[in-house]
Amino acid sequence: MSRGGRIISIEGVDAVGKSTQSLHLQTWFKSKGVKVTSLSFPDYETPIGREIKAFLAGKRTFQAEVRHMLFAANRWEKLAAIRESQIENEVVIVNRYTESNLVYGVANGLRLEWLAALEQGLPKSDLVIVLDAPSMALTSRRPGPKDSYEKDHEMQFRVQSLYRELAPKFGWIIVDGSRSVRGVHDSIIKVVKGSLDARLRARL
Ligand code: TMP
């Protein structure tokens, strides 16, 4: 494959289990001898990531356009790292990617086309898996302080339904995330096996 590793994005509302499932998926690929790595967005360690952290913590106020431009810019900041990961690996798992900005941006009243244009030219996801679960059940899942997006329950509902609404349009695959960690992992593996190119699939 000339352009290198395939990008698998793990998406969904806050606290649906993306980090856990990304980790399990990475471990599974490794156990099959596939070269794999993980990235995660927002990357809070970059200069723009620190701005994102500040507004999510309520320490800075930006209008929606600026917030979502910053989320997109945070990926542009990491372009070299994304490309390098693709060159070095057969699979790159990304815990939230461009799709998050489409969904959360629209949930904040922005236009889908405007949001998509911000990321034109970045490597695209080859497979998008959306973990879906009733958001009310999720708020109790993750204890501890919540950021400004997590605290907004109405927005979490809008985000949940937008993932469902946009999935068929963009070919995102919805997986029921309300089951056990093992059950969700098994479903993810099925989807992944069904979507990889034949050469990689033959090794799994
Ligand atoms: P996190 O909780 O996964 O670290 O993400 C923080 C919040 O940022 C979460 O509510 C989703 C939102 N977000 C966007 O709106 N656009 C993006 O591009 C990303 C990566 C996250």
XYZ file of C-alpha atoms and ligand atoms in Angstrom:
225
model
C 0.000 0.000 0.000
C 1.798 3.127 -1.163
C 0.224 5.666 1.165
C 0.793 3.531 4.277
C -1.287 2.725 7.328
C -5.032 2.760 7.320
C -6.714 5.186 9.696
C -9.416 3.756 11.936
C -11.275 6.449 13.902
C -13.125 5.629 17.072
C -15.928 8.122 17.618
C -18.897 8.772 19.876
C -20.266 10.918 22.681
C -18.203 11.670 25.776
C -17.597 8.738 28.147
C -18.936 6.092 25.747
C -15.743 4.022 26.073
C -13.615 5.231 23.148
C -10.283 5.160 25.031
C -10.875 1.664 26.429
C -11.937 0.296 23.047
C -9.073 2.009 21.196
C -6.639 0.369 23.597
C -8.239 -3.080 23.210
C -8.222 -2.732 19.438
C -4.556 -1.765 19.471
C -3.713 -4.776 21.670
C -5.689 -7.049 19.344
C -3.839 -5.838 16.224
C -0.509 -6.285 18.027
C -1.454 -9.858 18.991
C -1.961 -10.520 15.256
C 1.474 -9.158 14.396
C 0.078 -6.025 12.713
C 2.110 -2.830 13.131
C -0.265 -0.436 14.865
C -0.192 2.820 16.793
C -2.714 5.132 18.442
C -3.284 8.854 18.268
C -5.843 10.903 20.164
C -7.543 14.257 19.568
C -7.648 16.831 20.984
C -3.919 16.615 21.600
C -3.768 18.864 24.657
C 0.058 19.052 24.677
C 0.444 21.349 21.645
C 0.131 25.185 21.784
C -3.359 25.002 20.250
C -4.192 22.000 22.417
C -3.498 24.141 25.468
C -5.986 26.746 24.188
C -8.563 23.975 23.714
C -7.924 22.774 27.260
C -8.405 26.332 28.534
C -11.784 26.883 26.874
C -13.058 23.413 27.784
C -12.141 24.230 31.400
C -14.040 27.539 31.145
C -10.853 29.592 31.534
C -11.185 31.177 28.086
C -14.250 32.145 26.046
C -14.348 31.819 22.270
C -17.322 31.832 19.943
C -18.214 28.471 18.362
C -16.408 29.207 15.056
C -13.136 29.824 16.879
C -13.491 26.745 19.087
C -14.039 24.460 16.130
C -11.299 26.120 14.080
C -8.979 25.372 16.980
C -10.031 21.707 17.058
C -9.290 21.497 13.315
C -6.021 23.432 13.666
C -4.975 21.006 16.383
C -5.034 18.241 13.731
C -3.119 20.428 11.244
C -0.508 20.938 13.973
C -0.100 17.168 14.096
C -0.059 16.565 10.332
C 3.594 15.483 10.278
C 3.003 13.085 13.189
C -0.108 11.614 11.521
C 1.792 11.058 8.254
C 4.775 9.571 10.089
C 2.462 7.178 11.973
C 0.970 6.102 8.654
C 4.396 5.477 7.161
C 5.612 3.480 10.156
C 2.472 1.447 10.759
C -0.070 -0.624 8.902
C -2.908 0.658 11.070
C -3.330 3.962 12.922
C -6.135 4.039 15.486
C -7.378 7.558 16.213
C -9.425 8.291 19.304
C -11.597 11.132 17.910
C -10.719 12.619 14.548
C -12.258 14.966 11.953
C -15.683 13.351 12.456
C -15.859 14.707 16.026
C -15.563 18.241 14.740
C -18.318 17.712 12.167
C -20.711 16.364 14.784
C -19.866 18.687 17.695
C -19.596 21.677 15.360
C -23.049 21.073 13.865
C -24.362 20.490 17.419
C -23.046 23.998 18.162
C -24.906 25.516 15.206
C -22.151 25.519 12.582
C -22.510 24.392 8.973
C -21.304 20.931 8.032
C -19.660 22.124 4.783
C -17.819 24.922 6.588
C -16.516 22.473 9.187
C -15.486 19.913 6.551
C -13.566 22.590 4.606
C -11.398 23.300 7.674
C -9.921 19.815 7.412
C -9.627 19.432 3.647
C -6.165 18.100 2.867
C -5.668 16.176 6.110
C -5.394 12.379 5.841
C -8.913 10.924 5.873
C -10.265 8.111 8.024
C -10.527 4.815 6.149
C -12.974 3.426 8.692
C -15.070 5.310 11.248
C -16.577 3.364 14.130
C -19.133 5.265 16.194
C -19.794 3.889 19.656
C -23.427 4.556 20.401
C -25.149 4.444 23.789
C -27.955 6.375 25.458
C -26.184 9.508 26.698
C -28.043 9.754 30.013
C -26.519 6.432 31.023
C -23.104 7.792 30.132
C -23.034 10.798 32.401
C -22.777 8.506 35.397
C -20.099 6.333 33.797
C -17.165 8.657 34.220
C -16.672 10.160 37.664
C -14.629 13.315 38.338
C -14.684 16.850 36.951
C -16.424 17.427 33.614
C -15.401 19.883 30.899
C -17.825 22.481 29.503
C -18.952 20.202 26.623
C -19.508 17.226 28.947
C -21.588 19.312 31.372
C -23.998 20.349 28.608
C -26.521 17.491 28.597
C -28.632 18.933 25.803
C -25.580 19.123 23.611
C -24.683 15.517 24.435
C -28.154 14.498 23.172
C -27.727 16.535 19.992
C -24.303 14.978 19.469
C -25.713 11.489 19.963
C -28.456 11.979 17.397
C -26.126 13.729 14.939
C -23.752 10.760 14.969
C -26.762 8.575 14.094
C -28.008 11.015 11.441
C -24.659 11.556 9.713
C -23.472 7.922 9.855
C -25.327 6.716 6.725
C -24.340 9.858 4.789
C -20.635 9.321 5.433
C -20.534 5.521 5.762
C -19.672 5.549 9.474
C -20.359 2.236 11.208
C -22.406 2.385 14.396
C -21.600 -0.112 17.122
C -23.754 -0.500 20.239
C -21.469 0.721 23.031
C -23.893 0.054 25.869
C -22.829 -3.573 26.339
C -19.885 -5.079 28.222
C -16.365 -4.027 27.244
C -15.838 -7.522 25.796
C -19.112 -7.438 23.830
C -18.308 -4.057 22.292
C -14.758 -5.179 21.474
C -16.050 -8.302 19.681
C -18.384 -6.183 17.538
C -15.569 -3.781 16.691
C -13.363 -6.679 15.578
C -16.136 -7.939 13.286
C -16.463 -4.509 11.675
C -12.698 -4.119 11.350
C -12.251 -7.551 9.766
C -14.995 -6.786 7.282
C -13.499 -3.497 6.213
C -9.778 -4.103 5.838
C -8.254 -4.820 2.473
C -7.824 -8.484 1.580
C -4.048 -8.517 2.087
C -4.275 -7.368 5.710
C -7.429 -9.377 6.407
C -5.692 -12.601 5.364
C -3.272 -12.167 8.272
C -5.928 -11.739 10.991
P -12.227 14.576 24.897
O -13.153 14.558 26.093
O -12.343 13.353 24.034
O -10.797 14.886 25.288
O -12.725 15.773 23.945
C -13.066 17.010 24.488
C -14.276 17.583 23.818
O -13.932 18.164 22.568
C -15.387 16.583 23.534
O -16.582 17.068 24.116
C -15.506 16.534 22.035
C -14.922 17.857 21.581
N -14.253 17.801 20.277
C -14.744 18.600 19.230
O -15.743 19.298 19.382
N -14.058 18.586 18.038
C -12.949 17.806 17.824
O -12.394 17.823 16.729
C -12.490 16.990 18.921
C -11.273 16.137 18.721
C -13.166 17.028 20.110
